[in-house]
Coordinates of C-alpha atoms in Angstrom, one line a residue:
X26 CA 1.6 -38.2 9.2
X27 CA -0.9 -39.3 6.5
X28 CA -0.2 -40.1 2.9
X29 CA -2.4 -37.1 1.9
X30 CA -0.8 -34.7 4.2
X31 CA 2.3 -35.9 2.9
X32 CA 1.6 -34.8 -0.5
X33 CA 0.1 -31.5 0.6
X34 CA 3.6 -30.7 2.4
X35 CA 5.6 -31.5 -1.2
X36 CA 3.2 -29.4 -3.3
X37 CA 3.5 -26.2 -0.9
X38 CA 7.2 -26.9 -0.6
X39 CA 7.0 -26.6 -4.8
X40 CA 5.1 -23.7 -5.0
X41 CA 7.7 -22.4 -2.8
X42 CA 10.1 -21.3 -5.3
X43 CA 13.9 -19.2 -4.6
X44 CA 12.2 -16.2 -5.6
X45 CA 8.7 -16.6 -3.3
X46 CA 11.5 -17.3 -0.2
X47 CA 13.7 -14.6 -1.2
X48 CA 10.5 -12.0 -2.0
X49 CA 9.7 -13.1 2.0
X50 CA 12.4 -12.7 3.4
X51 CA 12.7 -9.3 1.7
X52 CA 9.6 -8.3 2.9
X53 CA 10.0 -9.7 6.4
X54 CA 13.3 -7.5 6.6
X55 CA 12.2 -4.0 5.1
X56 CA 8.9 -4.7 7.3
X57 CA 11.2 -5.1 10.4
X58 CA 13.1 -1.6 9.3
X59 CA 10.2 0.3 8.7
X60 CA 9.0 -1.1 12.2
X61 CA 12.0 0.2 14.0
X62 CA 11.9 3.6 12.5
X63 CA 8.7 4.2 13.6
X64 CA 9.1 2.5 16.9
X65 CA 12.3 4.3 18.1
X66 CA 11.3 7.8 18.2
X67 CA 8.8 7.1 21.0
X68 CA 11.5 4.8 22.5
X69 CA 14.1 7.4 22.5
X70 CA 11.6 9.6 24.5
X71 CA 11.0 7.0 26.3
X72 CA 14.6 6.3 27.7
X73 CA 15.4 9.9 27.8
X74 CA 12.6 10.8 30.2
X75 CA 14.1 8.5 32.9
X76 CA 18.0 9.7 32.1
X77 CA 19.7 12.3 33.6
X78 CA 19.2 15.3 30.5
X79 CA 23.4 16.2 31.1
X80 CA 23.2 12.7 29.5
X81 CA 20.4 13.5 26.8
X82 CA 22.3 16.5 25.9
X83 CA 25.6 15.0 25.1
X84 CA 24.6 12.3 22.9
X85 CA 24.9 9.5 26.1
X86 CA 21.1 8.2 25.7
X87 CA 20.8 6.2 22.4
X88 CA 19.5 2.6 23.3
X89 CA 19.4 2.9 26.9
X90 CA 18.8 5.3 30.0
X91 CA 22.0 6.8 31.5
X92 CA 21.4 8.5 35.3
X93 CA 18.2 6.6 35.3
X94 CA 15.6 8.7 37.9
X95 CA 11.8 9.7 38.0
X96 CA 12.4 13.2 38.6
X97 CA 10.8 14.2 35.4
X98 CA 7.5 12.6 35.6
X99 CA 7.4 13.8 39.4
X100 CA 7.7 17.7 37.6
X101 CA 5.4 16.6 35.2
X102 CA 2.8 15.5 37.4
X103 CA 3.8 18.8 39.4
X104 CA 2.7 21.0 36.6
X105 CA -0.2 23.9 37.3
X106 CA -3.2 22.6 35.4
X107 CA -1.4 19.1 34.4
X108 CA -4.2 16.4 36.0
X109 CA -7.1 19.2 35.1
X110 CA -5.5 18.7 31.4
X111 CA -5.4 15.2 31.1
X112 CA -9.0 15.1 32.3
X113 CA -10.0 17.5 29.8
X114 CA -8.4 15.1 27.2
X115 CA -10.1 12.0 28.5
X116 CA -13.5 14.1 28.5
X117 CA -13.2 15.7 25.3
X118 CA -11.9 11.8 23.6
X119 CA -14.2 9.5 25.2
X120 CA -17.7 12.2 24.8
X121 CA -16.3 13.0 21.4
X122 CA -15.9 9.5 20.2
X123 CA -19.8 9.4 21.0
X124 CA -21.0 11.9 19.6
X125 CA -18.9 11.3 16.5
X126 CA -19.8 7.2 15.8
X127 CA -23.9 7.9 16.9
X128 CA -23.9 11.0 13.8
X129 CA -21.6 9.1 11.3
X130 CA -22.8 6.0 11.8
X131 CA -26.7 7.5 11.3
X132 CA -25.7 9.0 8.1
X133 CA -24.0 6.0 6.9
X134 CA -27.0 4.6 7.3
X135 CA -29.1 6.9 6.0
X136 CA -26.9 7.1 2.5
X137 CA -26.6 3.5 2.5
X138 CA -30.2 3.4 1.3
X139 CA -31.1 3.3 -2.2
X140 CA -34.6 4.1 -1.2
X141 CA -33.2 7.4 -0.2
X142 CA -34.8 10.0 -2.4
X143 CA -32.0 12.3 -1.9
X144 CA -28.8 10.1 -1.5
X145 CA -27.4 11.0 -4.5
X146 CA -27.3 14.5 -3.8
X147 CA -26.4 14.1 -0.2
X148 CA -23.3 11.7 -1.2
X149 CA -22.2 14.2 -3.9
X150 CA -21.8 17.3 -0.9
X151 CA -20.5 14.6 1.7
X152 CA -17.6 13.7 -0.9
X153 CA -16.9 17.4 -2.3
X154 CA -15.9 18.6 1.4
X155 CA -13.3 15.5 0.9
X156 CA -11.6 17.7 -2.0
X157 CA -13.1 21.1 -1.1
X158 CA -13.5 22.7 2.4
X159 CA -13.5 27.0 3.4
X160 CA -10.6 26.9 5.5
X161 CA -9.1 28.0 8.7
X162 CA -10.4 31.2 8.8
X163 CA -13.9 30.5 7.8
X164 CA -14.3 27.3 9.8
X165 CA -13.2 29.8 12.6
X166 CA -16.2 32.0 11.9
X167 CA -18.7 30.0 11.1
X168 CA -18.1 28.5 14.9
X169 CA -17.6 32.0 16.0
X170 CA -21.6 32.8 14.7
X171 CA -22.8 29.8 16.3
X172 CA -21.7 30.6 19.7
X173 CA -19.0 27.7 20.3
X174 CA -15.8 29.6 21.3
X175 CA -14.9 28.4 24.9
X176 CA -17.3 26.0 25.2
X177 CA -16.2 22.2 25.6
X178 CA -19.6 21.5 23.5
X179 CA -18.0 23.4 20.8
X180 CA -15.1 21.2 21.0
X181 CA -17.4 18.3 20.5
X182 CA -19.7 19.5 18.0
X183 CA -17.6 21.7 15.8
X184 CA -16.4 18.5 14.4
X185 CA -18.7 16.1 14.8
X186 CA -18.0 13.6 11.6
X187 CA -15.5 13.1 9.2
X188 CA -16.4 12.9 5.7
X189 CA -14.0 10.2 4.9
X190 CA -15.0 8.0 8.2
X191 CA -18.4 8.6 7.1
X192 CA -17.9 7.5 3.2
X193 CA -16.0 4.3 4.0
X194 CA -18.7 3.3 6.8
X195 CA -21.3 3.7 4.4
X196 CA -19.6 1.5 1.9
X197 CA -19.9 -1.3 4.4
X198 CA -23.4 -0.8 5.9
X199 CA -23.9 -0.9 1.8
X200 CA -22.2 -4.5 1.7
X201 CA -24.5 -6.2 4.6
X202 CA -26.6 -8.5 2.7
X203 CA -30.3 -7.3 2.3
X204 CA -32.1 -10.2 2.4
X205 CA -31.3 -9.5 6.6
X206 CA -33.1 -6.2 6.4
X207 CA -35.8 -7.9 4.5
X208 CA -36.2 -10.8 7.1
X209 CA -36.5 -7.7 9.7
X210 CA -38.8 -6.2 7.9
X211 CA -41.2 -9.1 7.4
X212 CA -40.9 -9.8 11.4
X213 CA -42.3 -6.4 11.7
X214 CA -39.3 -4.5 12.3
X215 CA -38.9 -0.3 11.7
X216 CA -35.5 1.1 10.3
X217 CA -34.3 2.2 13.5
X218 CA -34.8 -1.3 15.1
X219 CA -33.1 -2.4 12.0
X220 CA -30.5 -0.3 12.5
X221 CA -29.7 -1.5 16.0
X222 CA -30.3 -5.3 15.7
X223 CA -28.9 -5.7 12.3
X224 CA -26.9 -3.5 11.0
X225 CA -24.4 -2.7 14.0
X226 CA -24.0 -5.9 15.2
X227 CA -22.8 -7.3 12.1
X228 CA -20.8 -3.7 11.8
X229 CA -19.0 -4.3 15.0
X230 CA -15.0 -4.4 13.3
X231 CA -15.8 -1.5 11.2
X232 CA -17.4 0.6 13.9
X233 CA -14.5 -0.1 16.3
X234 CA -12.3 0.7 13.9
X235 CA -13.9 4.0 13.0
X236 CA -14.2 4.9 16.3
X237 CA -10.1 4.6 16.8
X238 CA -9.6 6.5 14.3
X239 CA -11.8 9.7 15.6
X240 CA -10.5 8.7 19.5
X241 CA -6.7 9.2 18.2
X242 CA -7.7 12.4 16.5
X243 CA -9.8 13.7 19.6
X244 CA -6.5 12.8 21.6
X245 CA -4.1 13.9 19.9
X246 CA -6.3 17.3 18.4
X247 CA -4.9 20.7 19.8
X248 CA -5.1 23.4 16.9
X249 CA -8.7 24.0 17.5
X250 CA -9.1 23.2 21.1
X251 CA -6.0 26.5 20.8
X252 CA -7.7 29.0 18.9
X253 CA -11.4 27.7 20.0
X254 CA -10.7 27.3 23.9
X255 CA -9.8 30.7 26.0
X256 CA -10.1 29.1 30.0
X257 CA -7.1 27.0 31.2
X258 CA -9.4 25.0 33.1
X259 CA -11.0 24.0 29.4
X260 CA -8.0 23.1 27.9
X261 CA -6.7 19.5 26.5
X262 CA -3.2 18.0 27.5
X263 CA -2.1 18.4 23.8
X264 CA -2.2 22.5 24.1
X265 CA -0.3 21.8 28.1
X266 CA 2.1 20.4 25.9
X267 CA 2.7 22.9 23.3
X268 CA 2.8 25.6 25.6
X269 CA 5.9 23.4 27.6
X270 CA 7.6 23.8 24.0
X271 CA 7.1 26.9 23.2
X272 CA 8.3 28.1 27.0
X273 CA 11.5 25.8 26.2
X274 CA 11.8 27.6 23.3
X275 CA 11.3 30.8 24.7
X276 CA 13.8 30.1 28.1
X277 CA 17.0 28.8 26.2
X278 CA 19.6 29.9 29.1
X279 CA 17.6 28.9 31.5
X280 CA 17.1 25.5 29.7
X281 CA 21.1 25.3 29.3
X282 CA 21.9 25.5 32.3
X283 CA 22.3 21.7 33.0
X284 CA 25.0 20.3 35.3
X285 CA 25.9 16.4 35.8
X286 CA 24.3 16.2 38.9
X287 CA 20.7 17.6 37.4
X288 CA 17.8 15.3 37.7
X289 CA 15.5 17.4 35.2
X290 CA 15.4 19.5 32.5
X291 CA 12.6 21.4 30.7
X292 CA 13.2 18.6 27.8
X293 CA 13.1 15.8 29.9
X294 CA 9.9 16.9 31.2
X295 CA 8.1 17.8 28.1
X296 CA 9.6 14.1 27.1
X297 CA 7.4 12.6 30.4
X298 CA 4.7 14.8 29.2
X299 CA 4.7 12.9 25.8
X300 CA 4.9 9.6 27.7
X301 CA 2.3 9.7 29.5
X302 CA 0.2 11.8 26.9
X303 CA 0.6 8.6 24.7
X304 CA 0.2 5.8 27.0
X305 CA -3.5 5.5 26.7
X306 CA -3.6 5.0 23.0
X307 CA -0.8 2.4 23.2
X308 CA -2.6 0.7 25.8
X309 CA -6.2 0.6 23.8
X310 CA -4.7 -0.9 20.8
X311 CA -3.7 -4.5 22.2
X312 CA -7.7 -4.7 22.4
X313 CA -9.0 -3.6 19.5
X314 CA -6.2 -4.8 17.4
X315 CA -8.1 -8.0 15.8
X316 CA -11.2 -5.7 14.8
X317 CA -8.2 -4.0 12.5
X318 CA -8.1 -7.4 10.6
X319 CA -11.4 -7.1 9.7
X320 CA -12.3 -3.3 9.7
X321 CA -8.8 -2.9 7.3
X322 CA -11.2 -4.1 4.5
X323 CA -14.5 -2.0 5.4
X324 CA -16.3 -1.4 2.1
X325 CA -13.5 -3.2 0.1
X326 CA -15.2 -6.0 -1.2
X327 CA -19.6 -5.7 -2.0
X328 CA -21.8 -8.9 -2.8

């Protein structure tokens, strides 16, 4: 080890006072609780959908299966309308996803622009909605007028950008430097072109980011797809779901009825539902996790 490395080492190990370590360790410990207590809810599911539910219902399943089988997820998968659901999900997530990132990111753009006559005005009604919107029952008849009920392009449209998503993307297209868009424009470039070479390459953590945040609420959306959907064959996983609950709900002596030798219950299956329901999502992140780094900040700091 070098002299000068030396020195480095003792001056970081004098900045490090008792209180810095003890403010770490602090945090480090109530990170690790909140961690847990977020985490073990889906764990508990986890575990009880592969446990026998006599075992679930008596308090047995806490940190590990008990009667370990995979007769839930085989009733899952067994469920009228189950694979026709999930598809719908994936459809109605991945389209959705699109059709959300190509308008938000093209009004981003758009308000992003001081040379836009209107921008103020535009930015003024995009960030009212954010404090002010009509409502359930409005919303509901304003898509009722345009002709979107039972229609998976209702689904799709109906809500199509999110004011917030939209705000916080135009604060970073707002922070690329313009001396690039000038460069662009001298080489003879239109905004559309500059749109695509410049601005979302360089947008790439913030538009990933965006775009988990609309795919989780596509997934995991089923008030609307509820009241807007009337065909089973149109409906999302989520509203499968719900339905499973509320027939629990509804069936409580059939639902009791649970020996030790049963291999399912109407929980235990609504627990594999959930399982598999989340899977994707947990899956996903791994991937995009080091845009969140980056796309944490979007619009946080301006040159």
């Amino acid at each position: 080890m070098t002299e000068s490395k030396r020195i480095e080492n003792k001056k970081i190990k004098v900045k490090m006072s008792l209180g810095d370590r003890a403010f770490e360790v602090l945090a480090f410990v109530i990170g690790l609780l909140i961690t847990l207590i977020v985490l073990y809810p889906l764990f508990y599911i986890l575990i009880s959908s592969v446990s026998k539910p006599f075992f679930v219902d008596n308090g047995s399943v806490v940190w590990w299966p008990v009667g370990f089988n995979l007769e839930s997820y085989k009733k899952a998968f067994d469920i009228p309308g189950f694979f026709v659901a999930y598809g719908n999900t994936l459809f109605y997530t991945i389209f959705g996803v699109g059709v959300n990132m190509v308008l938000t990111s093209l009004g981003a753009y758009a308000l992003s622009k001081d040379r836009f006559m209107f921008r103020k005005f535009f930015t003024f009604f995009v960030v009212f909605t954010l404090w002010f919107n009509a409502g359930i029952i409005p919303t509901y008849l304003n898509i009722k007028e345009l002709g979107l009920l039972n229609t998976r392009s209702g689904i799709l449209i109906a809500f199509a950008i999110n004011a917030y998503n939209l705000i916080i993307l135009r604060s970073f297209f707002e922070s690329v430097p313009k001396s690039l868009e000038e460069a662009a424009y001298m080489d003879g470039a239109n905004n559309f072109k500059i749109f695509l070479k410049v601005y979302l390459p360089l947008s790439k953590p913030a538009l990933i980011t965006i775009s988990m945040f609309y795919a989780v609420h596509r997934w995991n959306g089923f008030f609307w797809a509820m009241n807007m959907l009337r065909d089973d064959s149109k409906m999302p996983l989520q509203v499968l779901l719900k339905k499973l609950i509320v027939d629990r709900s509804a069936n409580e002596v059939e639902a009791s009825i649970i020996t030790a030798n049963s291999m399912s219950s109407p929980l235990t299956v609504i627990y594999a539902v959930i399982v598999v329901a989340v899977v994707p999502m947990i899956l996903a992140y791994p991937f995009i996790q080091k845009y969140f780094k980056k796309g944490a900040m979007i619009g946080a700091v301006k040159e």
